[in-house]
Amino acid sequence: MKPVLKKPVSKRVLNVSRLVGAVGVAGSAVLVLSSPAFAHVSVQPEGTAAKGGYALVNFRVPNERDNASTTRLEVNFPADTPLSSVMPEKIEGWKITITKSKLAKPLEVHGRQISEAVSKVTWTAEDKGIEPGFVQQFPVSVGALPENADQIVFKAIQTYSNKEVVRWIEVPKEGAEEPENPAPVLALSAADDGHSHGASAEETSGESSEKSGDAEPAAATTEASDSSDGTDTTARVLGVVGIVVGAAGVAYGVLAGRRRATDAS
């Protein structure tokens, strides 16, 4: 019986296999890196949320399930830092329910006593809700923000169409790992003078300079802005050049490998 001779595999086939394997690993790495780390209910202000002032905040709710939609969101407002004004914006396809509770200690706002405040806002879907692969923002105007706190913690409850309930109520602690179901936290910035709405210190300084007839600060601001724009443009150009050079290097490496395989065979 004659021995069966195995046909030698050419180096070109081996090189191509290694190349395909490398591309596959690189592709999977991109997929892993591009996936969100931990998607959860969060809150962010539009602009800044200054102590003692008013702000428009957005509760951001992603759908984390592949087979169910988010049909209900309940946001609880802290009783230790009650807000005298809570006004959610209307959202098409959602019913909004506002719950108020009596305060243990009345608030004094603009010279009048307030004995109750909003303790909970609930959004209930009237249609499909937040479908898989989508995210929804729920805007709310709030104030006056507390002056003696650095943040406000809101506890949120997310309900899915399959009756699953996720409670985002764990308070993150500084220096510790993020909990599995963290509560939305609104960070508060330093109080503006006079609790202004949108006027920055730079704008106030510019207005004072114009009133006094001194135009030099405005000119300096313009020069700084031009310099910043130039730096941003240079960074973008260098970034594009880096990408092109990297792509060229990869292409050169592939071609060189093919040439070596052809010469060897």
mmCIF file of C-alpha atoms in Angstrom:
data_model
loop_
_atom_site.group_PDB
_atom_site.id
_atom_site.type_symbol
_atom_site.label_atom_id
_atom_site.label_comp_id
_atom_site.label_asym_id
_atom_site.label_seq_id
_atom_site.Cartn_x
_atom_site.Cartn_y
_atom_site.Cartn_z
ATOM 1 C CA MET A 1 0.000 0.000 0.000
ATOM 2 C CA LYS A 2 1.454 3.276 -1.109
ATOM 3 C CA PRO A 3 1.734 5.964 1.508
ATOM 4 C CA VAL A 4 -0.541 8.958 1.023
ATOM 5 C CA LEU A 5 1.505 12.045 0.390
ATOM 6 C CA LYS A 6 0.088 15.297 1.665
ATOM 7 C CA LYS A 7 0.186 18.149 -0.783
ATOM 8 C CA PRO A 8 2.394 20.908 0.595
ATOM 9 C CA VAL A 9 0.627 24.117 1.410
ATOM 10 C CA SER A 10 2.155 27.067 -0.394
ATOM 11 C CA LYS A 11 3.533 29.934 1.584
ATOM 12 C CA ARG A 12 1.152 32.219 -0.249
ATOM 13 C CA VAL A 13 -1.849 30.365 1.219
ATOM 14 C CA LEU A 14 -0.314 30.529 4.680
ATOM 15 C CA ASN A 15 0.346 34.238 4.379
ATOM 16 C CA VAL A 16 -3.191 34.913 3.167
ATOM 17 C CA SER A 17 -4.605 32.861 6.055
ATOM 18 C CA ARG A 18 -2.537 34.819 8.538
ATOM 19 C CA LEU A 19 -3.671 38.083 6.960
ATOM 20 C CA VAL A 20 -7.338 37.084 7.120
ATOM 21 C CA GLY A 21 -6.894 36.000 10.740
ATOM 22 C CA ALA A 22 -5.281 39.306 11.649
ATOM 23 C CA VAL A 23 -8.069 41.251 9.958
ATOM 24 C CA GLY A 24 -10.651 39.160 11.822
ATOM 25 C CA VAL A 25 -9.030 39.874 15.179
ATOM 26 C CA ALA A 26 -8.789 43.581 14.367
ATOM 27 C CA GLY A 27 -12.453 43.661 13.345
ATOM 28 C CA SER A 28 -13.597 41.980 16.545
ATOM 29 C CA ALA A 29 -11.499 44.423 18.566
ATOM 30 C CA VAL A 30 -13.228 47.352 16.871
ATOM 31 C CA LEU A 31 -16.612 45.847 17.695
ATOM 32 C CA VAL A 32 -15.662 45.372 21.333
ATOM 33 C CA LEU A 33 -14.191 48.856 21.704
ATOM 34 C CA SER A 34 -17.095 50.535 19.937
ATOM 35 C CA SER A 35 -19.741 48.921 22.149
ATOM 36 C CA PRO A 36 -21.030 51.061 25.055
ATOM 37 C CA ALA A 37 -19.452 50.259 28.419
ATOM 38 C CA PHE A 38 -22.499 50.594 30.687
ATOM 39 C CA ALA A 39 -25.684 52.127 29.325
ATOM 40 C CA HIS A 40 -27.959 53.328 32.101
ATOM 41 C CA VAL A 41 -30.419 56.094 32.951
ATOM 42 C CA SER A 42 -28.506 59.347 33.433
ATOM 43 C CA VAL A 43 -29.170 63.086 33.772
ATOM 44 C CA GLN A 44 -27.323 65.979 32.123
ATOM 45 C CA PRO A 45 -28.062 69.717 32.029
ATOM 46 C CA GLU A 46 -28.315 71.786 28.887
ATOM 47 C CA GLY A 47 -25.506 74.209 29.604
ATOM 48 C CA THR A 48 -24.762 74.456 33.316
ATOM 49 C CA ALA A 49 -26.695 73.693 36.483
ATOM 50 C CA ALA A 50 -25.545 76.407 38.878
ATOM 51 C CA LYS A 51 -26.274 76.357 42.589
ATOM 52 C CA GLY A 52 -29.236 78.566 43.452
ATOM 53 C CA GLY A 53 -30.280 78.888 39.821
ATOM 54 C CA TYR A 54 -32.604 77.176 37.352
ATOM 55 C CA ALA A 55 -31.680 74.650 34.681
ATOM 56 C CA LEU A 56 -33.119 72.494 31.919
ATOM 57 C CA VAL A 57 -32.007 68.912 32.466
ATOM 58 C CA ASN A 58 -32.424 65.827 30.288
ATOM 59 C CA PHE A 59 -33.009 62.361 31.693
ATOM 60 C CA ARG A 60 -31.406 60.070 29.097
ATOM 61 C CA VAL A 61 -32.937 56.582 28.888
ATOM 62 C CA PRO A 62 -31.389 53.926 26.604
ATOM 63 C CA ASN A 63 -33.134 50.647 25.866
ATOM 64 C CA GLU A 64 -30.845 47.847 27.062
ATOM 65 C CA ARG A 65 -33.026 44.948 25.907
ATOM 66 C CA ASP A 66 -33.211 43.279 22.491
ATOM 67 C CA ASN A 67 -36.696 41.825 22.888
ATOM 68 C CA ALA A 68 -38.651 44.530 24.769
ATOM 69 C CA SER A 69 -39.375 48.258 24.702
ATOM 70 C CA THR A 70 -39.163 50.731 27.557
ATOM 71 C CA THR A 71 -42.733 51.784 28.283
ATOM 72 C CA ARG A 72 -42.424 53.633 31.599
ATOM 73 C CA LEU A 73 -39.961 55.870 33.412
ATOM 74 C CA GLU A 74 -40.353 57.050 36.986
ATOM 75 C CA VAL A 75 -37.975 59.690 38.375
ATOM 76 C CA ASN A 76 -38.067 60.400 42.107
ATOM 77 C CA PHE A 77 -36.948 63.810 43.391
ATOM 78 C CA PRO A 78 -35.025 63.908 46.690
ATOM 79 C CA ALA A 79 -36.919 65.031 49.764
ATOM 80 C CA ASP A 80 -33.814 66.466 51.462
ATOM 81 C CA THR A 81 -33.302 69.002 48.646
ATOM 82 C CA PRO A 82 -36.847 69.789 47.431
ATOM 83 C CA LEU A 83 -37.257 71.858 44.280
ATOM 84 C CA SER A 84 -39.942 74.531 44.224
ATOM 85 C CA SER A 85 -40.280 74.367 40.425
ATOM 86 C CA VAL A 86 -40.391 71.153 38.347
ATOM 87 C CA MET A 87 -41.866 71.480 34.854
ATOM 88 C CA PRO A 88 -41.452 68.591 32.393
ATOM 89 C CA GLU A 89 -41.712 69.277 28.674
ATOM 90 C CA LYS A 90 -44.428 67.523 26.714
ATOM 91 C CA ILE A 91 -43.222 64.597 24.601
ATOM 92 C CA GLU A 92 -45.295 63.162 21.790
ATOM 93 C CA GLY A 93 -46.396 59.609 22.554
ATOM 94 C CA TRP A 94 -45.877 59.884 26.319
ATOM 95 C CA LYS A 95 -48.305 60.617 29.154
ATOM 96 C CA ILE A 96 -46.793 62.630 32.007
ATOM 97 C CA THR A 97 -47.942 62.317 35.622
ATOM 98 C CA ILE A 98 -46.658 64.702 38.304
ATOM 99 C CA THR A 99 -46.851 63.664 41.950
ATOM 100 C CA LYS A 100 -46.525 66.211 44.774
ATOM 101 C CA SER A 101 -45.886 65.624 48.459
ATOM 102 C CA LYS A 102 -46.104 67.812 51.548
ATOM 103 C CA LEU A 103 -42.829 69.152 52.860
ATOM 104 C CA ALA A 104 -41.697 68.591 56.423
ATOM 105 C CA LYS A 105 -40.294 72.121 56.350
ATOM 106 C CA PRO A 106 -41.936 74.696 54.040
ATOM 107 C CA LEU A 107 -39.790 76.498 51.479
ATOM 108 C CA GLU A 108 -39.692 80.265 51.125
ATOM 109 C CA VAL A 109 -39.541 81.271 47.462
ATOM 110 C CA HIS A 110 -39.810 84.899 46.351
ATOM 111 C CA GLY A 111 -41.313 85.883 49.687
ATOM 112 C CA ARG A 112 -43.989 83.182 49.848
ATOM 113 C CA GLN A 113 -44.218 79.871 51.668
ATOM 114 C CA ILE A 114 -44.425 76.606 49.707
ATOM 115 C CA SER A 115 -45.713 73.644 51.686
ATOM 116 C CA GLU A 116 -45.520 70.988 48.948
ATOM 117 C CA ALA A 117 -43.160 70.104 46.113
ATOM 118 C CA VAL A 118 -42.874 67.613 43.268
ATOM 119 C CA SER A 119 -41.685 64.258 44.563
ATOM 120 C CA LYS A 120 -42.042 62.171 41.408
ATOM 121 C CA VAL A 121 -42.525 62.523 37.652
ATOM 122 C CA THR A 122 -43.721 59.517 35.643
ATOM 123 C CA TRP A 123 -43.679 59.099 31.864
ATOM 124 C CA THR A 124 -45.903 56.339 30.437
ATOM 125 C CA ALA A 125 -45.741 55.368 26.765
ATOM 126 C CA GLU A 126 -48.976 55.710 24.834
ATOM 127 C CA ASP A 127 -47.510 53.965 21.789
ATOM 128 C CA LYS A 128 -44.425 51.745 21.325
ATOM 129 C CA GLY A 129 -42.189 53.515 23.820
ATOM 130 C CA ILE A 130 -38.409 53.256 23.456
ATOM 131 C CA GLU A 131 -37.782 50.363 21.104
ATOM 132 C CA PRO A 132 -34.628 48.183 21.138
ATOM 133 C CA GLY A 133 -31.605 50.036 19.793
ATOM 134 C CA PHE A 134 -32.987 53.496 20.599
ATOM 135 C CA VAL A 135 -32.584 56.119 23.310
ATOM 136 C CA GLN A 136 -35.018 58.774 24.556
ATOM 137 C CA GLN A 137 -34.454 62.048 26.406
ATOM 138 C CA PHE A 138 -36.976 63.420 28.890
ATOM 139 C CA PRO A 139 -36.415 67.169 29.446
ATOM 140 C CA VAL A 140 -37.430 68.851 32.704
ATOM 141 C CA SER A 141 -37.004 72.457 33.866
ATOM 142 C CA VAL A 142 -35.965 72.491 37.541
ATOM 143 C CA GLY A 143 -35.105 75.046 40.223
ATOM 144 C CA ALA A 144 -34.204 76.664 42.344
ATOM 145 C CA LEU A 145 -31.245 74.320 42.718
ATOM 146 C CA PRO A 146 -29.864 73.947 46.256
ATOM 147 C CA GLU A 147 -27.035 76.277 47.255
ATOM 148 C CA ASN A 148 -25.512 74.015 49.911
ATOM 149 C CA ALA A 149 -25.046 70.854 47.809
ATOM 150 C CA ASP A 150 -22.640 69.787 45.061
ATOM 151 C CA GLN A 151 -25.008 67.347 43.426
ATOM 152 C CA ILE A 152 -28.568 66.050 43.318
ATOM 153 C CA VAL A 153 -29.298 62.321 43.206
ATOM 154 C CA PHE A 154 -32.450 61.199 41.395
ATOM 155 C CA LYS A 155 -33.652 57.625 41.766
ATOM 156 C CA ALA A 156 -35.181 56.259 38.560
ATOM 157 C CA ILE A 157 -37.246 53.161 37.782
ATOM 158 C CA GLN A 158 -37.356 51.837 34.210
ATOM 159 C CA THR A 159 -40.129 49.453 33.134
ATOM 160 C CA TYR A 160 -40.118 47.321 29.970
ATOM 161 C CA SER A 161 -42.977 45.991 27.870
ATOM 162 C CA ASN A 162 -42.298 42.464 29.158
ATOM 163 C CA LYS A 163 -42.991 43.718 32.737
ATOM 164 C CA GLU A 164 -39.295 43.717 33.682
ATOM 165 C CA VAL A 165 -38.406 46.509 36.126
ATOM 166 C CA VAL A 166 -34.900 47.951 36.527
ATOM 167 C CA ARG A 167 -34.291 50.178 39.542
ATOM 168 C CA TRP A 168 -31.561 52.769 39.021
ATOM 169 C CA ILE A 169 -31.340 53.686 42.700
ATOM 170 C CA GLU A 170 -27.798 52.903 43.886
ATOM 171 C CA VAL A 171 -25.948 56.061 44.946
ATOM 172 C CA PRO A 172 -22.408 56.232 43.479
ATOM 173 C CA LYS A 173 -19.683 56.828 46.061
ATOM 174 C CA GLU A 174 -16.559 58.854 45.405
ATOM 175 C CA GLY A 175 -13.463 56.685 45.022
ATOM 176 C CA ALA A 176 -15.491 53.478 44.644
ATOM 177 C CA GLU A 177 -16.412 51.497 41.552
ATOM 178 C CA GLU A 178 -19.627 52.410 39.806
ATOM 179 C CA PRO A 179 -22.514 50.309 41.174
ATOM 180 C CA GLU A 180 -24.406 47.923 38.942
ATOM 181 C CA ASN A 181 -27.539 50.100 38.862
ATOM 182 C CA PRO A 182 -26.346 53.672 39.540
ATOM 183 C CA ALA A 183 -28.861 56.423 40.187
ATOM 184 C CA PRO A 184 -28.785 59.493 37.909
ATOM 185 C CA VAL A 185 -26.628 62.230 39.474
ATOM 186 C CA LEU A 186 -26.803 65.911 38.512
ATOM 187 C CA ALA A 187 -23.539 67.740 39.278
ATOM 188 C CA LEU A 188 -24.002 71.371 40.358
ATOM 189 C CA SER A 189 -21.559 74.108 39.387
ATOM 190 C CA ALA A 190 -20.592 77.164 41.424
ATOM 191 C CA ALA A 191 -23.334 79.743 41.881
ATOM 192 C CA ASP A 192 -23.454 82.607 39.385
ATOM 193 C CA ASP A 193 -23.513 86.159 40.735
ATOM 194 C CA GLY A 194 -27.127 87.128 41.070
ATOM 195 C CA HIS A 195 -28.121 83.625 39.822
ATOM 196 C CA SER A 196 -27.974 84.836 36.215
ATOM 197 C CA HIS A 197 -29.349 82.637 33.435
ATOM 198 C CA GLY A 198 -26.717 82.045 30.743
ATOM 199 C CA ALA A 199 -24.479 85.102 31.247
ATOM 200 C CA SER A 200 -20.867 84.003 31.662
ATOM 201 C CA ALA A 201 -18.088 85.847 33.437
ATOM 202 C CA GLU A 202 -16.335 86.498 30.120
ATOM 203 C CA GLU A 203 -19.455 88.117 28.658
ATOM 204 C CA THR A 204 -19.888 90.280 31.743
ATOM 205 C CA SER A 205 -16.242 91.381 31.511
ATOM 206 C CA GLY A 206 -16.667 92.212 27.818
ATOM 207 C CA GLU A 207 -19.757 94.307 28.512
ATOM 208 C CA SER A 208 -17.955 96.268 31.245
ATOM 209 C CA SER A 209 -15.030 96.983 28.911
ATOM 210 C CA GLU A 210 -17.330 98.257 26.145
ATOM 211 C CA LYS A 211 -19.173 100.535 28.573
ATOM 212 C CA SER A 212 -15.897 102.044 29.808
ATOM 213 C CA GLY A 213 -14.676 102.607 26.237
ATOM 214 C CA ASP A 214 -11.770 100.166 26.546
ATOM 215 C CA ALA A 215 -11.753 97.841 23.524
ATOM 216 C CA GLU A 216 -8.478 96.042 24.297
ATOM 217 C CA PRO A 217 -10.016 93.114 26.276
ATOM 218 C CA ALA A 218 -12.399 92.376 23.382
ATOM 219 C CA ALA A 219 -9.499 92.409 20.928
ATOM 220 C CA ALA A 220 -7.507 90.065 23.152
ATOM 221 C CA THR A 221 -10.475 87.694 23.291
ATOM 222 C CA THR A 222 -10.715 87.714 19.482
ATOM 223 C CA GLU A 223 -7.001 86.965 19.129
ATOM 224 C CA ALA A 224 -7.283 84.091 21.614
ATOM 225 C CA SER A 225 -10.259 82.715 19.702
ATOM 226 C CA ASP A 226 -8.352 82.915 16.392
ATOM 227 C CA SER A 227 -5.380 81.152 17.971
ATOM 228 C CA SER A 228 -7.645 78.427 19.338
ATOM 229 C CA ASP A 229 -9.283 77.951 15.932
ATOM 230 C CA GLY A 230 -5.858 77.688 14.303
ATOM 231 C CA THR A 231 -4.742 75.081 16.828
ATOM 232 C CA ASP A 232 -7.913 73.035 16.266
ATOM 233 C CA THR A 233 -7.418 73.169 12.470
ATOM 234 C CA THR A 234 -3.791 72.070 12.772
ATOM 235 C CA ALA A 235 -4.797 69.187 15.031
ATOM 236 C CA ARG A 236 -7.428 68.039 12.542
ATOM 237 C CA VAL A 237 -4.978 68.182 9.635
ATOM 238 C CA LEU A 238 -2.367 66.212 11.566
ATOM 239 C CA GLY A 239 -4.999 63.658 12.514
ATOM 240 C CA VAL A 240 -6.040 63.122 8.880
ATOM 241 C CA VAL A 241 -2.398 62.857 7.812
ATOM 242 C CA GLY A 242 -1.789 60.260 10.509
ATOM 243 C CA ILE A 243 -4.733 58.165 9.321
ATOM 244 C CA VAL A 244 -3.560 58.326 5.688
ATOM 245 C CA VAL A 245 0.004 57.389 6.643
ATOM 246 C CA GLY A 246 -1.232 54.497 8.767
ATOM 247 C CA ALA A 247 -3.421 53.175 5.940
ATOM 248 C CA ALA A 248 -0.518 53.444 3.522
ATOM 249 C CA GLY A 249 1.696 51.503 5.928
ATOM 250 C CA VAL A 250 -0.827 48.694 6.190
ATOM 251 C CA ALA A 251 -1.224 48.521 2.406
ATOM 252 C CA TYR A 252 2.562 48.468 1.935
ATOM 253 C CA GLY A 253 2.912 45.674 4.465
ATOM 254 C CA VAL A 254 0.270 43.559 2.703
ATOM 255 C CA LEU A 255 1.883 44.082 -0.740
ATOM 256 C CA ALA A 256 5.338 43.305 0.643
ATOM 257 C CA GLY A 257 4.052 40.088 2.168
ATOM 258 C CA ARG A 258 2.505 39.052 -1.140
ATOM 259 C CA ARG A 259 5.757 39.757 -2.997
ATOM 260 C CA ARG A 260 7.775 37.685 -0.539
ATOM 261 C CA ALA A 261 5.271 34.841 -0.880
ATOM 262 C CA THR A 262 5.500 35.007 -4.706
ATOM 263 C CA ASP A 263 9.314 35.008 -4.659
ATOM 264 C CA ALA A 264 9.440 32.099 -2.234
ATOM 265 C CA SER A 265 7.032 30.021 -4.318
#
